[in-house]
N, CA, C and O atoms as a GROMACS GRO file, in nm:
protein
  188
    1MET      N    1  11.504  11.222   9.206
    1MET     CA    2  11.404  11.137   9.267
    1MET      C    3  11.460  11.081   9.397
    1MET      O    4  11.577  11.041   9.404
    2LYS      N    5  11.378  11.079   9.498
    2LYS     CA    6  11.419  11.024   9.627
    2LYS      C    7  11.379  10.876   9.633
    2LYS      O    8  11.266  10.839   9.600
    3ILE      N    9  11.473  10.794   9.675
    3ILE     CA   10  11.449  10.651   9.690
    3ILE      C   11  11.439  10.620   9.839
    3ILE      O   12  11.526  10.658   9.917
    4ARG      N   13  11.333  10.551   9.877
    4ARG     CA   14  11.319  10.507  10.016
    4ARG      C   15  11.330  10.356  10.021
    4ARG      O   16  11.270  10.286   9.940
    5ILE      N   17  11.407  10.308  10.115
    5ILE     CA   18  11.425  10.164  10.133
    5ILE      C   19  11.351  10.123  10.260
    5ILE      O   20  11.374  10.178  10.368
    6HIS      N   21  11.263  10.027  10.247
    6HIS     CA   22  11.186   9.978  10.361
    6HIS      C   23  11.283   9.926  10.468
    6HIS      O   24  11.386   9.867  10.436
    7GLU      N   25  11.248   9.946  10.593
    7GLU     CA   26  11.332   9.906  10.706
    7GLU      C   27  11.369   9.757  10.700
    7GLU      O   28  11.485   9.722  10.724
    8LEU      N   29  11.274   9.672  10.670
    8LEU     CA   30  11.300   9.528  10.662
    8LEU      C   31  11.395   9.497  10.545
    8LEU      O   32  11.483   9.412  10.558
    9ALA      N   33  11.375   9.565  10.433
    9ALA     CA   34  11.464   9.544  10.317
    9ALA      C   35  11.606   9.587  10.351
    9ALA      O   36  11.702   9.521  10.311
   10ALA      N   37  11.620   9.697  10.422
   10ALA     CA   38  11.753   9.745  10.462
   10ALA      C   39  11.821   9.645  10.554
   10ALA      O   40  11.942   9.622  10.543
   11LYS      N   41  11.745   9.586  10.645
   11LYS     CA   42  11.801   9.485  10.736
   11LYS      C   43  11.846   9.362  10.658
   11LYS      O   44  11.955   9.310  10.681
   12LYS      N   45  11.763   9.317  10.565
   12LYS     CA   46  11.800   9.200  10.484
   12LYS      C   47  11.921   9.231  10.396
   12LYS      O   48  12.005   9.144  10.374
   13PHE      N   49  11.930   9.352  10.348
   13PHE     CA   50  12.045   9.394  10.268
   13PHE      C   51  12.172   9.388  10.353
   13PHE      O   52  12.275   9.337  10.308
   14ASP      N   53  12.166   9.441  10.474
   14ASP     CA   54  12.282   9.435  10.565
   14ASP      C   55  12.320   9.290  10.595
   14ASP      O   56  12.438   9.256  10.600
   15ASP      N   57  12.219   9.205  10.616
   15ASP     CA   58  12.246   9.063  10.640
   15ASP      C   59  12.314   8.999  10.519
   15ASP      O   60  12.406   8.918  10.534
   16ALA      N   61  12.269   9.036  10.400
   16ALA     CA   62  12.329   8.981  10.278
   16ALA      C   63  12.474   9.025  10.264
   16ALA      O   64  12.560   8.945  10.225
   17ILE      N   65  12.503   9.150  10.294
   17ILE     CA   66  12.641   9.199  10.288
   17ILE      C   67  12.729   9.119  10.383
   17ILE      O   68  12.839   9.077  10.347
   18GLU      N   69  12.680   9.097  10.503
   18GLU     CA   70  12.755   9.019  10.601
   18GLU      C   71  12.778   8.875  10.552
   18GLU      O   72  12.887   8.821  10.565
   19TRP      N   73  12.673   8.815  10.494
   19TRP     CA   74  12.685   8.678  10.444
   19TRP      C   75  12.790   8.670  10.333
   19TRP      O   76  12.873   8.580  10.332
   20TYR      N   77  12.785   8.765  10.240
   20TYR     CA   78  12.883   8.766  10.131
   20TYR      C   79  13.025   8.783  10.185
   20TYR      O   80  13.118   8.720  10.135
   21ASP      N   81  13.042   8.867  10.285
   21ASP     CA   82  13.175   8.885  10.345
   21ASP      C   83  13.224   8.756  10.411
   21ASP      O   84  13.344   8.729  10.413
   22GLN      N   85  13.132   8.677  10.465
   22GLN     CA   86  13.171   8.550  10.524
   22GLN      C   87  13.214   8.449  10.418
   22GLN      O   88  13.296   8.361  10.444
   23GLN      N   89  13.159   8.463  10.298
   23GLN     CA   90  13.195   8.372  10.189
   23GLN      C   91  13.334   8.404  10.134
   23GLN      O   92  13.413   8.315  10.103
   24SER      N   93  13.363   8.534  10.124
   24SER     CA   94  13.491   8.578  10.069
   24SER      C   95  13.515   8.722  10.111
   24SER      O   96  13.429   8.808  10.094
   25GLU      N   97  13.633   8.748  10.165
   25GLU     CA   98  13.665   8.883  10.213
   25GLU      C   99  13.650   8.985  10.100
   25GLU      O  100  13.703   8.967   9.990
   26GLY      N  101  13.576   9.091  10.129
   26GLY     CA  102  13.556   9.198  10.032
   26GLY      C  103  13.436   9.177   9.940
   26GLY      O  104  13.396   9.269   9.869
   27LEU      N  105  13.379   9.057   9.940
   27LEU     CA  106  13.266   9.030   9.852
   27LEU      C  107  13.142   9.110   9.893
   27LEU      O  108  13.066   9.154   9.807
   28GLY      N  109  13.122   9.128  10.022
   28GLY     CA  110  13.009   9.208  10.070
   28GLY      C  111  13.020   9.352  10.022
   28GLY      O  112  12.920   9.413   9.985
   29LYS      N  113  13.140   9.406  10.023
   29LYS     CA  114  13.164   9.542   9.976
   29LYS      C  115  13.132   9.553   9.827
   29LYS      O  116  13.072   9.651   9.782
   30ARG      N  117  13.174   9.453   9.751
   30ARG     CA  118  13.145   9.452   9.607
   30ARG      C  119  12.995   9.445   9.582
   30ARG      O  120  12.942   9.516   9.496
   31PHE      N  121  12.926   9.359   9.658
   31PHE     CA  122  12.781   9.346   9.646
   31PHE      C  123  12.712   9.479   9.676
   31PHE      O  124  12.624   9.522   9.602
   32LYS      N  125  12.754   9.543   9.785
   32LYS     CA  126  12.695   9.672   9.824
   32LYS      C  127  12.714   9.776   9.714
   32LYS      O  128  12.623   9.852   9.684
   33LYS      N  129  12.832   9.779   9.655
   33LYS     CA  130  12.862   9.876   9.550
   33LYS      C  131  12.775   9.851   9.426
   33LYS      O  132  12.724   9.945   9.366
   34ILE      N  133  12.759   9.725   9.389
   34ILE     CA  134  12.676   9.691   9.273
   34ILE      C  135  12.531   9.734   9.296
   34ILE      O  136  12.470   9.794   9.208
   35VAL      N  137  12.477   9.702   9.413
   35VAL     CA  138  12.339   9.739   9.444
   35VAL      C  139  12.324   9.891   9.446
   35VAL      O  140  12.226   9.944   9.394
   36ALA      N  141  12.419   9.961   9.506
   36ALA     CA  142  12.413  10.108   9.511
   36ALA      C  143  12.414  10.167   9.370
   36ALA      O  144  12.342  10.262   9.341
   37ASN      N  145  12.495  10.109   9.282
   37ASN     CA  146  12.498  10.156   9.143
   37ASN      C  147  12.364  10.135   9.074
   37ASN      O  148  12.319  10.222   9.000
   38ARG      N  149  12.301  10.022   9.098
   38ARG     CA  150  12.170   9.994   9.036
   38ARG      C  151  12.063  10.088   9.090
   38ARG      O  152  11.978  10.136   9.014
   39ILE      N  153  12.067  10.114   9.219
   39ILE     CA  154  11.970  10.208   9.277
   39ILE      C  155  11.990  10.346   9.218
   39ILE      O  156  11.892  10.416   9.190
   40GLU      N  157  12.114  10.387   9.198
   40GLU     CA  158  12.142  10.517   9.137
   40GLU      C  159  12.088  10.523   8.994
   40GLU      O  160  12.035  10.626   8.953
   41LYS      N  161  12.100  10.415   8.920
   41LYS     CA  162  12.044  10.411   8.784
   41LYS      C  163  11.893  10.428   8.787
   41LYS      O  164  11.836  10.499   8.704
   42ILE      N  165  11.828  10.362   8.881
   42ILE     CA  166  11.682  10.376   8.895
   42ILE      C  167  11.647  10.520   8.931
   42ILE      O  168  11.552  10.576   8.878
   43ARG      N  169  11.724  10.578   9.021
   43ARG     CA  170  11.699  10.716   9.064
   43ARG      C  171  11.710  10.812   8.946
   43ARG      O  172  11.630  10.904   8.932
   44ASN      N  173  11.810  10.790   8.861
   44ASN     CA  174  11.834  10.880   8.748
   44ASN      C  175  11.741  10.856   8.631
   44ASN      O  176  11.721  10.945   8.548
   45ASN      N  177  11.684  10.736   8.622
   45ASN     CA  178  11.596  10.703   8.510
   45ASN      C  179  11.482  10.614   8.560
   45ASN      O  180  11.482  10.494   8.534
   46PRO      N  181  11.386  10.672   8.631
   46PRO     CA  182  11.280  10.591   8.693
   46PRO      C  183  11.186  10.526   8.593
   46PRO      O  184  11.105  10.440   8.630
   47GLY      N  185  11.196  10.565   8.468
   47GLY     CA  186  11.123  10.497   8.362
   47GLY      C  187  10.980  10.530   8.351
   47GLY      O  188  10.911  10.477   8.264
   0.00000   0.00000   0.00000
């Protein structure tokens, strides 16, 4: 299944990653990885 992310959602996601990195080094990377894993689960099991 192909997942499309709306342009505005992608921008907000990038902003969130940056915000998390400002809170604690590496936290944005962890956040991105968690979200990517959840998207992959949806892709593999769209329900």
